[in-house]
Coordinates of N, CA and C and ligand atoms in Angstrom, one line a residue:
M428 N 99.1 -8.5 62.1 CA 98.4 -9.6 62.7 C 99.2 -10.9 62.4
L429 N 99.7 -11.1 61.2 CA 100.5 -12.3 60.9 C 101.7 -12.4 61.7
A430 N 102.4 -11.2 61.9 CA 103.7 -11.2 62.6 C 103.5 -11.6 64.1
Q431 N 102.3 -11.3 64.6 CA 102.1 -11.6 66.0 C 101.3 -12.9 66.3
A432 N 100.9 -13.6 65.2 CA 100.0 -14.7 65.4 C 100.6 -15.9 66.1
G433 N 101.9 -16.2 65.9 CA 102.5 -17.4 66.5 C 102.1 -18.6 65.7
E434 N 100.9 -19.0 65.7 CA 100.4 -20.1 64.9 C 99.4 -19.7 63.9
I435 N 99.5 -20.2 62.7 CA 98.6 -19.9 61.6 C 98.1 -21.1 61.0
A436 N 96.8 -21.1 60.7 CA 96.2 -22.2 59.9 C 95.7 -21.6 58.6
V437 N 95.8 -22.4 57.5 CA 95.4 -21.9 56.2 C 94.5 -23.0 55.6
L438 N 93.4 -22.5 55.0 CA 92.5 -23.3 54.2 C 92.5 -22.8 52.8
T439 N 92.9 -23.7 51.9 CA 92.9 -23.3 50.5 C 91.8 -24.0 49.7
G440 N 91.5 -23.4 48.5 CA 90.6 -24.0 47.6 C 91.1 -23.7 46.2
A441 N 90.3 -24.1 45.2 CA 90.8 -24.1 43.8 C 91.4 -22.8 43.3
G442 N 90.9 -21.6 43.9 CA 91.4 -20.3 43.5 C 92.9 -20.2 43.6
I443 N 93.5 -20.9 44.6 CA 95.0 -20.7 44.7 C 95.7 -21.3 43.5
S444 N 95.1 -22.3 42.9 CA 95.8 -22.9 41.7 C 95.4 -22.3 40.4
A445 N 94.5 -21.3 40.5 CA 94.0 -20.7 39.2 C 95.1 -20.1 38.4
E446 N 96.1 -19.4 39.0 CA 97.2 -18.9 38.3 C 98.2 -19.9 37.7
S447 N 98.0 -21.1 38.1 CA 98.8 -22.2 37.6 C 98.1 -22.8 36.3
G448 N 96.9 -22.2 36.0 CA 96.2 -22.7 34.8 C 95.2 -23.8 35.1
I449 N 94.9 -24.1 36.4 CA 93.9 -25.2 36.7 C 92.6 -24.5 36.9
P450 N 91.6 -24.9 36.1 CA 90.3 -24.2 36.3 C 89.7 -24.5 37.7
T451 N 89.0 -23.5 38.2 CA 88.2 -23.7 39.5 C 87.0 -24.5 39.1
F452 N 86.2 -24.7 40.2 CA 85.0 -25.6 39.9 C 83.8 -24.7 39.5
R453 N 83.6 -23.6 40.3 CA 82.4 -22.8 40.0 C 82.7 -21.5 39.3
G454 N 81.7 -21.0 38.7 CA 81.9 -19.7 37.9 C 82.2 -20.0 36.5
L455 N 82.2 -18.9 35.7 CA 82.5 -19.0 34.3 C 83.8 -19.7 34.0
G456 N 83.8 -20.7 33.1 CA 85.0 -21.4 32.8 C 85.4 -22.5 33.8
G457 N 84.5 -22.6 34.9 CA 84.8 -23.5 35.9 C 84.5 -25.0 35.5
L458 N 85.1 -25.9 36.2 CA 85.0 -27.3 35.9 C 83.5 -27.8 35.9
W459 N 82.8 -27.2 36.9 CA 81.4 -27.7 37.0 C 80.4 -26.9 36.1
N460 N 81.0 -25.9 35.4 CA 80.1 -25.0 34.6 C 79.7 -25.8 33.4
G461 N 78.4 -26.1 33.3 CA 77.9 -26.9 32.2 C 77.9 -28.3 32.4
R462 N 78.6 -28.7 33.5 CA 78.6 -30.2 33.9 C 77.9 -30.3 35.2
A463 N 77.2 -31.4 35.4 CA 76.6 -31.6 36.7 C 77.6 -32.4 37.5
P464 N 78.1 -31.8 38.7 CA 79.0 -32.5 39.5 C 78.5 -33.9 39.9
L465 N 77.2 -34.0 40.1 CA 76.7 -35.3 40.5 C 76.8 -36.4 39.5
S466 N 77.0 -36.0 38.2 CA 77.2 -37.0 37.2 C 78.6 -37.4 37.0
L467 N 79.5 -36.8 37.8 CA 81.0 -37.1 37.6 C 81.7 -37.4 38.9
A468 N 81.2 -36.8 40.0 CA 81.9 -36.8 41.3 C 81.1 -37.4 42.4
T469 N 80.5 -38.6 42.1 CA 79.8 -39.3 43.2 C 80.1 -40.8 43.0
P470 N 80.0 -41.6 44.1 CA 80.1 -43.0 43.9 C 79.1 -43.6 43.0
E471 N 77.9 -43.0 43.0 CA 76.8 -43.5 42.1 C 77.2 -43.3 40.6
A472 N 77.8 -42.1 40.3 CA 78.2 -41.8 39.0 C 79.2 -42.8 38.5
F473 N 80.2 -43.1 39.4 CA 81.2 -44.1 39.1 C 80.6 -45.5 38.8
A474 N 79.7 -45.9 39.7 CA 79.0 -47.2 39.5 C 78.3 -47.2 38.2
H475 N 77.7 -46.1 37.8 CA 76.8 -46.0 36.6 C 77.7 -46.0 35.3
D476 N 78.7 -45.2 35.3 CA 79.6 -45.0 34.1 C 81.0 -44.8 34.5
P477 N 81.7 -45.8 34.9 CA 83.1 -45.6 35.4 C 84.0 -45.1 34.3
Q478 N 83.7 -45.4 33.0 CA 84.6 -45.0 31.9 C 84.5 -43.4 31.8
L479 N 83.3 -42.9 31.9 CA 83.2 -41.4 31.8 C 83.9 -40.7 32.9
V480 N 83.7 -41.3 34.1 CA 84.3 -40.7 35.3 C 85.8 -40.8 35.2
W481 N 86.4 -41.9 34.7 CA 87.8 -42.0 34.6 C 88.4 -41.1 33.5
E482 N 87.6 -40.9 32.5 CA 88.1 -40.0 31.4 C 88.2 -38.6 32.0
F483 N 87.2 -38.2 32.8 CA 87.2 -36.8 33.4 C 88.5 -36.7 34.4
Y484 N 88.7 -37.8 35.2 CA 89.8 -37.7 36.1 C 91.1 -37.8 35.4
N485 N 91.2 -38.6 34.4 CA 92.5 -38.7 33.6 C 92.8 -37.3 33.0
W486 N 91.8 -36.7 32.5 CA 92.0 -35.3 31.9 C 92.5 -34.4 32.9
R487 N 91.9 -34.5 34.1 CA 92.4 -33.6 35.2 C 93.8 -33.9 35.7
R488 N 94.1 -35.2 35.7 CA 95.5 -35.6 36.1 C 96.5 -35.1 35.1
E489 N 96.2 -35.1 33.8 CA 97.1 -34.6 32.8 C 97.3 -33.1 32.9
L490 N 96.2 -32.4 33.1 CA 96.2 -30.9 33.3 C 97.1 -30.5 34.4
V491 N 96.9 -31.2 35.5 CA 97.7 -30.9 36.7 C 99.1 -31.3 36.6
A492 N 99.4 -32.4 36.0 CA 100.8 -32.8 35.8 C 101.6 -31.9 35.0
Q493 N 100.9 -31.2 34.0 CA 101.6 -30.2 33.2 C 101.7 -28.8 33.9
A494 N 101.0 -28.6 34.9 CA 101.0 -27.3 35.6 C 102.1 -27.2 36.6
E495 N 102.4 -25.9 36.9 CA 103.5 -25.7 37.9 C 102.9 -24.9 39.1
P496 N 103.4 -25.1 40.3 CA 103.0 -24.3 41.4 C 103.3 -22.8 41.1
N497 N 102.4 -21.9 41.7 CA 102.6 -20.5 41.4 C 103.1 -19.7 42.7
A498 N 103.2 -18.4 42.5 CA 103.8 -17.6 43.6 C 103.0 -17.7 44.9
G499 N 101.7 -18.0 44.7 CA 100.8 -18.1 45.9 C 101.2 -19.4 46.7
H500 N 101.3 -20.5 46.0 CA 101.8 -21.7 46.7 C 103.1 -21.5 47.3
R501 N 104.0 -20.8 46.6 CA 105.4 -20.7 47.1 C 105.4 -19.7 48.4
A502 N 104.6 -18.7 48.3 CA 104.5 -17.8 49.5 C 104.1 -18.5 50.7
L503 N 103.2 -19.5 50.6 CA 102.7 -20.2 51.8 C 103.9 -21.1 52.4
V504 N 104.8 -21.6 51.5 CA 105.9 -22.3 52.0 C 106.8 -21.4 52.8
A505 N 107.0 -20.2 52.3 CA 107.9 -19.2 53.0 C 107.2 -18.8 54.3
L506 N 105.9 -18.6 54.3 CA 105.2 -18.2 55.5 C 105.3 -19.2 56.6
A507 N 105.2 -20.5 56.2 CA 105.3 -21.6 57.2 C 106.7 -21.5 57.9
G508 N 107.7 -21.0 57.2 CA 109.0 -20.9 57.9 C 109.1 -19.7 58.8
R509 N 108.1 -18.8 58.8 CA 108.2 -17.6 59.5 C 107.4 -17.6 60.8
V510 N 106.6 -18.6 61.1 CA 105.8 -18.7 62.2 C 106.1 -19.9 63.1
D511 N 105.6 -19.9 64.3 CA 106.0 -21.0 65.2 C 105.4 -22.3 64.8
R512 N 104.1 -22.2 64.4 CA 103.4 -23.4 63.9 C 102.5 -23.1 62.8
F513 N 102.4 -24.0 61.8 CA 101.7 -23.7 60.6 C 101.0 -24.9 60.1
T514 N 99.7 -24.8 59.8 CA 99.0 -26.0 59.3 C 98.3 -25.6 58.0
L515 N 98.6 -26.4 57.0 CA 98.0 -26.1 55.7 C 97.0 -27.2 55.4
I516 N 95.7 -26.7 55.3 CA 94.6 -27.5 55.0 C 94.1 -27.2 53.6
T517 N 94.0 -28.2 52.7 CA 93.5 -27.8 51.4 C 92.3 -28.7 50.9
Q518 N 91.5 -28.1 50.1 CA 90.4 -28.9 49.5 C 90.9 -29.4 48.1
N519 N 92.1 -28.9 47.7 CA 92.6 -29.2 46.3 C 93.1 -30.6 46.3
V520 N 93.0 -31.2 45.1 CA 93.4 -32.5 44.9 C 94.6 -32.5 43.9
D521 N 95.2 -31.3 43.7 CA 96.2 -31.2 42.6 C 97.7 -31.4 43.1
R522 N 97.9 -31.5 44.3 CA 99.2 -31.6 44.9 C 100.2 -30.5 44.6
L523 N 99.7 -29.4 44.2 CA 100.6 -28.3 43.8 C 101.3 -27.7 45.1
H524 N 100.6 -27.7 46.2 CA 101.2 -27.3 47.5 C 102.4 -28.1 47.8
Q525 N 102.3 -29.4 47.7 CA 103.4 -30.3 47.9 C 104.6 -30.0 46.9
R526 N 104.2 -29.9 45.7 CA 105.2 -29.6 44.7 C 106.0 -28.3 44.9
A527 N 105.3 -27.3 45.5 CA 105.9 -26.1 45.8 C 106.9 -26.2 47.0
G528 N 106.7 -27.3 47.8 CA 107.5 -27.5 49.0 C 106.8 -27.5 50.3
S529 N 105.5 -27.5 50.3 CA 104.8 -27.6 51.6 C 104.8 -29.0 52.1
G530 N 105.1 -29.2 53.3 CA 105.0 -30.6 53.9 C 103.8 -30.7 54.7
D531 N 103.4 -32.0 55.1 CA 102.3 -32.2 56.0 C 101.0 -31.5 55.6
V532 N 100.6 -31.6 54.3 CA 99.4 -30.9 53.9 C 98.2 -31.8 54.2
L533 N 97.2 -31.2 54.9 CA 96.0 -31.9 55.2 C 95.1 -31.9 54.0
E534 N 95.0 -32.9 53.2 CA 94.2 -33.0 52.0 C 92.8 -33.5 52.3
L535 N 91.9 -32.5 52.5 CA 90.5 -32.9 52.9 C 89.8 -33.7 51.9
H536 N 90.1 -33.5 50.6 CA 89.4 -34.2 49.5 C 90.3 -35.2 48.8
G537 N 91.3 -35.7 49.5 CA 92.2 -36.6 48.8 C 93.1 -36.0 47.7
N538 N 93.6 -36.8 46.8 CA 94.3 -36.2 45.7 C 94.2 -37.1 44.4
L539 N 94.6 -36.4 43.3 CA 94.3 -37.1 42.0 C 95.3 -38.2 41.7
F540 N 96.4 -38.3 42.5 CA 97.5 -39.2 42.1 C 97.5 -40.5 42.9
E541 N 96.7 -40.6 44.0 CA 96.5 -41.8 44.6 C 95.2 -42.5 44.1
V542 N 95.3 -43.7 43.8 CA 94.1 -44.4 43.4 C 93.8 -45.5 44.4
R543 N 92.5 -46.0 44.4 CA 92.1 -46.9 45.4 C 91.3 -48.0 44.8
C544 N 91.6 -49.3 45.2 CA 90.9 -50.4 44.6 C 89.5 -50.5 45.2
T545 N 88.5 -50.7 44.3 CA 87.1 -50.8 44.8 C 86.8 -52.2 45.4
G546 N 87.7 -53.1 45.2 CA 87.6 -54.5 45.7 C 88.3 -54.6 47.0
C547 N 89.6 -54.5 47.0 CA 90.4 -54.8 48.2 C 90.8 -53.5 49.0
H548 N 90.4 -52.3 48.4 CA 90.6 -51.0 49.1 C 92.0 -50.6 49.3
R549 N 93.0 -51.3 48.6 CA 94.3 -50.9 48.7 C 94.5 -49.6 47.9
T550 N 95.4 -48.7 48.4 CA 95.7 -47.5 47.7 C 97.1 -47.6 47.0
F551 N 97.2 -47.0 45.8 CA 98.4 -47.0 45.0 C 98.8 -45.6 44.7
D552 N 100.0 -45.3 44.9 CA 100.5 -43.9 44.5 C 100.8 -44.0 43.0
Q553 N 100.1 -43.3 42.2 CA 100.3 -43.4 40.7 C 100.7 -42.0 40.1
T554 N 101.5 -41.3 40.9 CA 102.1 -40.0 40.5 C 102.9 -40.3 39.2
G555 N 102.6 -39.5 38.2 CA 103.3 -39.6 36.9 C 103.0 -40.8 36.1
I556 N 102.1 -41.6 36.5 CA 101.8 -42.8 35.7 C 100.6 -42.5 34.8
T557 N 100.7 -42.8 33.5 CA 99.5 -42.6 32.7 C 98.6 -43.8 32.9
L558 N 97.4 -43.5 33.3 CA 96.5 -44.6 33.5 C 95.6 -44.9 32.3
P559 N 95.3 -46.2 32.1 CA 94.3 -46.5 31.1 C 92.9 -46.0 31.5
A560 N 92.0 -46.0 30.5 CA 90.7 -45.4 30.8 C 90.0 -46.1 32.0
L561 N 90.2 -47.4 32.1 CA 89.6 -48.1 33.2 C 90.6 -49.0 33.9
P562 N 91.4 -48.4 34.8 CA 92.5 -49.2 35.4 C 92.0 -50.3 36.4
H563 N 92.7 -51.4 36.4 CA 92.3 -52.4 37.4 C 93.4 -52.7 38.4
C564 N 93.1 -53.2 39.5 CA 94.0 -53.4 40.6 C 95.0 -54.5 40.3
E565 N 96.3 -54.2 40.5 CA 97.4 -55.2 40.3 C 97.2 -56.4 41.2
A566 N 96.6 -56.2 42.4 CA 96.5 -57.2 43.4 C 95.3 -58.1 43.2
C567 N 94.1 -57.5 43.0 CA 92.9 -58.4 43.0 C 92.1 -58.3 41.7
G568 N 92.5 -57.4 40.8 CA 91.8 -57.3 39.5 C 90.6 -56.4 39.5
H569 N 90.1 -55.9 40.6 CA 88.9 -55.1 40.6 C 89.2 -53.7 40.0
L570 N 88.2 -53.0 39.7 CA 88.3 -51.7 39.1 C 88.9 -50.7 40.2
V571 N 89.8 -49.9 39.7 CA 90.4 -48.9 40.6 C 89.7 -47.6 40.4
R572 N 89.6 -46.8 41.5 CA 88.9 -45.5 41.4 C 89.8 -44.4 41.9
P573 N 89.5 -43.2 41.5 CA 90.4 -42.0 41.9 C 90.3 -41.9 43.4
G574 N 91.5 -41.5 44.0 CA 91.6 -41.4 45.5 C 91.1 -40.1 46.0
V575 N 90.0 -39.6 45.4 CA 89.5 -38.3 45.8 C 88.2 -38.5 46.6
V576 N 87.8 -37.5 47.4 CA 86.5 -37.6 48.1 C 85.4 -37.1 47.2
W577 N 84.4 -37.9 47.0 CA 83.3 -37.5 46.1 C 82.1 -37.0 47.0
F578 N 81.2 -36.3 46.4 CA 80.0 -35.8 47.1 C 79.3 -37.0 47.8
G579 N 79.0 -36.8 49.0 CA 78.2 -37.8 49.8 C 79.2 -38.8 50.5
E580 N 80.5 -38.6 50.3 CA 81.5 -39.5 51.0 C 82.1 -38.8 52.2
T581 N 82.6 -39.6 53.1 CA 83.2 -39.0 54.3 C 84.6 -38.6 54.0
L582 N 85.2 -37.7 54.8 CA 86.6 -37.3 54.6 C 87.5 -38.4 55.1
P583 N 88.8 -38.4 54.6 CA 89.7 -39.4 55.0 C 89.9 -39.4 56.5
P584 N 90.0 -40.6 57.1 CA 90.0 -40.6 58.6 C 91.2 -39.8 59.2
G585 N 90.9 -39.1 60.2 CA 92.0 -38.4 60.9 C 92.3 -37.0 60.4
I586 N 92.0 -36.8 59.1 CA 92.4 -35.5 58.4 C 91.5 -34.4 59.0
W587 N 90.2 -34.7 59.0 CA 89.3 -33.7 59.5 C 89.6 -33.3 60.9
E588 N 89.8 -34.3 61.8 CA 90.1 -34.0 63.2 C 91.3 -33.1 63.3
S589 N 92.4 -33.4 62.5 CA 93.6 -32.6 62.6 C 93.3 -31.2 62.1
A590 N 92.5 -31.0 61.1 CA 92.2 -29.7 60.6 C 91.4 -28.9 61.6
E591 N 90.4 -29.6 62.2 CA 89.5 -28.9 63.2 C 90.4 -28.4 64.4
A592 N 91.3 -29.3 64.8 CA 92.1 -29.0 66.0 C 93.0 -27.8 65.6
A593 N 93.5 -27.7 64.4 CA 94.4 -26.6 64.0 C 93.7 -25.3 64.0
V594 N 92.5 -25.3 63.4 CA 91.8 -24.0 63.3 C 91.3 -23.5 64.7
R595 N 91.1 -24.4 65.6 CA 90.7 -24.0 67.0 C 91.9 -23.4 67.7
R596 N 93.1 -24.0 67.4 CA 94.3 -23.6 68.1 C 95.0 -22.3 67.6
A597 N 95.0 -22.2 66.2 CA 95.8 -21.1 65.6 C 95.2 -19.8 65.8
G598 N 96.0 -18.8 66.0 CA 95.5 -17.4 66.2 C 94.8 -16.9 65.0
I599 N 95.3 -17.3 63.8 CA 94.7 -16.8 62.6 C 94.4 -17.9 61.6
L600 N 93.2 -17.8 61.0 CA 92.9 -18.7 59.9 C 92.9 -17.9 58.6
L601 N 93.7 -18.2 57.6 CA 93.7 -17.6 56.3 C 92.8 -18.5 55.4
V602 N 91.8 -17.9 54.8 CA 90.9 -18.7 53.9 C 91.2 -18.2 52.5
I603 N 91.8 -19.1 51.6 CA 92.3 -18.6 50.3 C 91.6 -19.3 49.2
G604 N 91.0 -18.5 48.3 CA 90.5 -19.0 47.0 C 89.5 -20.2 47.1
T605 N 88.6 -20.0 48.0 CA 87.5 -21.0 48.1 C 86.2 -20.3 48.1
S606 N 85.2 -20.9 47.4 CA 83.8 -20.3 47.4 C 83.1 -20.6 48.7
A607 N 83.7 -21.4 49.5 CA 83.2 -21.7 50.9 C 81.7 -22.2 50.9
V608 N 81.4 -23.0 49.9 CA 80.0 -23.6 49.9 C 80.0 -25.1 50.0
V609 N 81.2 -25.7 50.1 CA 81.2 -27.2 50.2 C 81.6 -27.5 51.6
F610 N 80.7 -28.3 52.2 CA 80.9 -28.7 53.7 C 81.3 -30.2 53.7
P611 N 82.0 -30.6 54.7 CA 82.3 -29.8 56.0 C 83.5 -28.8 55.9
A612 N 84.2 -28.8 54.7 CA 85.4 -27.9 54.7 C 85.1 -26.5 55.1
A613 N 84.0 -25.9 54.5 CA 83.6 -24.5 54.7 C 83.3 -24.3 56.2
G614 N 82.9 -25.4 56.9 CA 82.6 -25.2 58.3 C 83.7 -24.9 59.2
L615 N 85.0 -25.1 58.7 CA 86.1 -24.7 59.5 C 86.2 -23.2 59.8
V616 N 85.5 -22.4 59.0 CA 85.5 -21.0 59.3 C 84.7 -20.7 60.5
A617 N 83.5 -21.3 60.6 CA 82.6 -21.1 61.8 C 83.3 -21.7 63.0
I618 N 84.1 -22.8 62.9 CA 84.7 -23.4 64.0 C 85.8 -22.4 64.5
A619 N 86.6 -21.8 63.6 CA 87.6 -20.8 64.0 C 86.9 -19.6 64.7
R620 N 85.8 -19.1 64.1 CA 85.2 -18.0 64.6 C 84.6 -18.3 66.0
G621 N 84.1 -19.5 66.2 CA 83.5 -19.9 67.5 C 84.6 -20.0 68.5
A622 N 85.8 -20.3 68.1 CA 86.9 -20.4 69.1 C 87.5 -19.0 69.3
G623 N 86.9 -18.0 68.7 CA 87.4 -16.6 68.9 C 88.7 -16.3 68.1
R624 N 88.9 -17.0 67.0 CA 90.1 -16.8 66.2 C 89.8 -15.7 65.1
T625 N 90.9 -15.1 64.6 CA 90.8 -14.1 63.6 C 90.8 -14.9 62.2
V626 N 89.8 -14.5 61.4 CA 89.7 -15.1 60.0 C 90.0 -14.1 59.0
I627 N 90.8 -14.4 58.1 CA 91.2 -13.5 56.9 C 90.9 -14.2 55.6
E628 N 90.1 -13.6 54.8 CA 89.7 -14.2 53.5 C 90.5 -13.5 52.4
I629 N 91.1 -14.4 51.5 CA 91.7 -13.8 50.3 C 91.0 -14.5 49.1
N630 N 90.3 -13.6 48.3 CA 89.5 -14.2 47.2 C 89.3 -13.1 46.2
L631 N 89.1 -13.4 45.0 CA 88.8 -12.5 43.9 C 87.4 -11.9 44.1
E632 N 86.5 -12.7 44.7 CA 85.1 -12.3 44.7 C 84.5 -12.5 46.1
A633 N 83.3 -11.9 46.3 CA 82.6 -12.1 47.6 C 82.1 -13.5 47.7
T634 N 82.1 -14.1 48.9 CA 81.6 -15.4 49.2 C 80.7 -15.4 50.4
P635 N 80.0 -16.5 50.7 CA 79.1 -16.5 51.8 C 79.8 -16.2 53.1
I636 N 81.1 -16.3 53.2 CA 81.8 -16.0 54.5 C 82.3 -14.6 54.6
S637 N 82.3 -13.8 53.4 CA 82.9 -12.5 53.4 C 82.4 -11.6 54.5
D638 N 81.1 -11.7 54.8 CA 80.6 -10.8 55.8 C 80.9 -11.2 57.2
E639 N 81.4 -12.4 57.4 CA 81.6 -13.0 58.7 C 83.0 -12.9 59.2
V640 N 83.9 -12.7 58.2 CA 85.4 -12.7 58.6 C 85.8 -11.4 59.1
D641 N 87.0 -11.4 59.7 CA 87.6 -10.1 60.2 C 88.2 -9.2 59.2
L642 N 88.7 -9.8 58.1 CA 89.3 -9.0 57.1 C 89.2 -9.7 55.8
V643 N 88.9 -8.9 54.7 CA 88.8 -9.5 53.4 C 89.9 -8.8 52.5
L644 N 90.7 -9.6 51.9 CA 91.7 -9.1 50.9 C 91.2 -9.6 49.5
R645 N 90.8 -8.6 48.7 CA 90.2 -8.9 47.5 C 91.2 -8.9 46.4
G646 N 91.4 -10.0 45.7 CA 92.4 -10.0 44.6 C 92.9 -11.4 44.4
Q647 N 93.9 -11.5 43.5 CA 94.5 -12.8 43.2 C 95.5 -13.3 44.3
A648 N 95.3 -14.6 44.7 CA 96.1 -15.1 45.7 C 97.6 -15.1 45.4
A649 N 97.9 -15.3 44.1 CA 99.3 -15.3 43.6 C 100.0 -13.9 43.7
E650 N 99.1 -12.8 43.9 CA 99.7 -11.5 44.1 C 99.7 -11.1 45.5
I651 N 98.5 -11.4 46.2 CA 98.4 -11.0 47.6 C 99.3 -11.7 48.5
L652 N 99.5 -13.0 48.4 CA 100.3 -13.8 49.3 C 101.8 -13.3 49.3
P653 N 102.4 -13.2 48.1 CA 103.8 -12.7 48.2 C 103.9 -11.3 48.8
E654 N 102.9 -10.4 48.5 CA 102.9 -9.1 49.1 C 102.8 -9.1 50.6
L655 N 101.9 -10.0 51.1 CA 101.8 -10.1 52.6 C 103.2 -10.5 53.2
L656 N 103.8 -11.5 52.5 CA 105.1 -12.0 53.0 C 106.1 -10.8 53.0
N657 N 106.1 -10.0 51.9 CA 107.0 -8.9 51.8 C 106.9 -7.9 53.0
R658 N 105.6 -7.8 53.5 CA 105.4 -6.8 54.5 C 105.6 -7.4 55.9
L659 N 105.8 -8.6 56.0 CA 106.3 -9.2 57.3 C 107.7 -8.8 57.5
S660 N 108.1 -8.6 58.8 CA 109.5 -8.2 59.0 C 110.4 -9.3 58.5
P661 N 111.6 -9.0 58.0 CA 112.5 -10.0 57.4 C 112.9 -11.0 58.5
P662 N 113.1 -12.3 58.1 CA 113.5 -13.3 59.1 C 114.9 -12.9 59.7
P663 N 115.2 -13.3 61.0 CA 116.4 -12.9 61.6 C 117.6 -13.5 60.8
L664 N 118.7 -12.8 60.8 CA 119.9 -13.4 60.1 C 120.4 -14.5 60.9
A665 N 120.9 -15.6 60.1 CA 121.5 -16.7 60.8 C 122.8 -16.3 61.4
A666 N 123.1 -16.8 62.6 CA 124.4 -16.5 63.3 C 125.6 -16.9 62.4
T667 N 126.6 -16.1 62.4 CA 127.8 -16.5 61.5 C 128.9 -16.9 62.5
Ligands
OAD928 P1 85.3 -23.2 43.7 O1 85.5 -23.3 42.3 O2 84.0 -23.4 44.3 O3 85.7 -21.7 44.2 C1 86.9 -21.1 43.8 C2 87.0 -19.8 44.5 O4 88.3 -19.2 44.2 C3 86.0 -18.7 44.1 O5 85.4 -18.1 45.3 C4 86.8 -17.7 43.3 O6 86.3 -16.4 43.5 C5 88.1 -17.8 43.9 N1 89.3 -17.5 43.0 C6 89.4 -17.8 41.7 N2 90.6 -17.4 41.2 C7 91.2 -16.8 42.2 C8 92.5 -16.3 42.4 N3 93.4 -16.2 41.4 N4 92.9 -15.8 43.6 C9 92.0 -15.9 44.7 N5 90.8 -16.4 44.6 C10 90.4 -16.9 43.4 O7 86.5 -24.1 44.4 P2 86.5 -24.7 45.9 O8 85.9 -23.7 46.9 O9 87.9 -25.1 46.1 O10 85.2 -30.9 45.9 O11 85.5 -25.9 45.8 C11 85.3 -26.7 46.9 C12 85.1 -28.1 46.4 O12 84.0 -28.1 45.5 C13 86.3 -28.8 45.7 O13 87.2 -29.3 46.6 C14 85.6 -29.8 45.0 C15 84.4 -29.0 44.4 O14 83.3 -29.8 44.0 C16 85.1 -32.1 45.5 O15 85.3 -32.5 44.3 C17 84.6 -33.1 46.6

């Protein structure tokens, strides 16, 4: 199927970064396990206790900065080079796809390393910079917030439209390591199905979309993706 697809779209979630040591959100050991997402990942939570929210995000920034992309992230870079057109859509904010070498990643939920001023709304790229507990804007002095999408917020302008167009267009949508319960991201599956596209799920466990997709590959993304790549015919040799 992949060899004949021509164009492939991919939607990833926290599961693809699990082998890099980044905890997922749901399930045992998950980031939300024992924590209420609404007390940490909403604009109201930030307004109520910005210090607590920043401590949580600084901890996550450090965790991710120390992590490395895994074989699953790398296999997607290689897959992109083997098809006519490839769109990588992620819910992850860890930037591990980019560090593995993927370009043009559609980050539906923003990322941990861009921060945004709550006053003048300027964004700053703070990759590799250790932030104080409550960082303030260099330009206007207002409190700066993580550049991620919180519950109840809209997605970054243009990103959703590009993701939607890609899943309608591409012959195959690969859905990797997501519990498929957070919308609108999870809605991309129904959009692809509605457009008559083939959907393949790669996940350790069953999810609400498992019964709706064309094919389920059960297991770790970091094992399944390299294996899929191995089974594709080798790329043509460059002319000498
Ligand atoms: P979840 O934590 O909800 O789901 C992770 C999924 O990955 C689960 O279905 C696991 O079974 C699967 N999984 C775990 N390890 C895996 C592995 N090694 N290989 C394959 N699959 C594996 O994470 P997301 O679906 O990404 O949003 O969560 C969606 C959104 O909810 C996040 O972007 C975040 C969160 O709240 C915001 O913060 C706005």
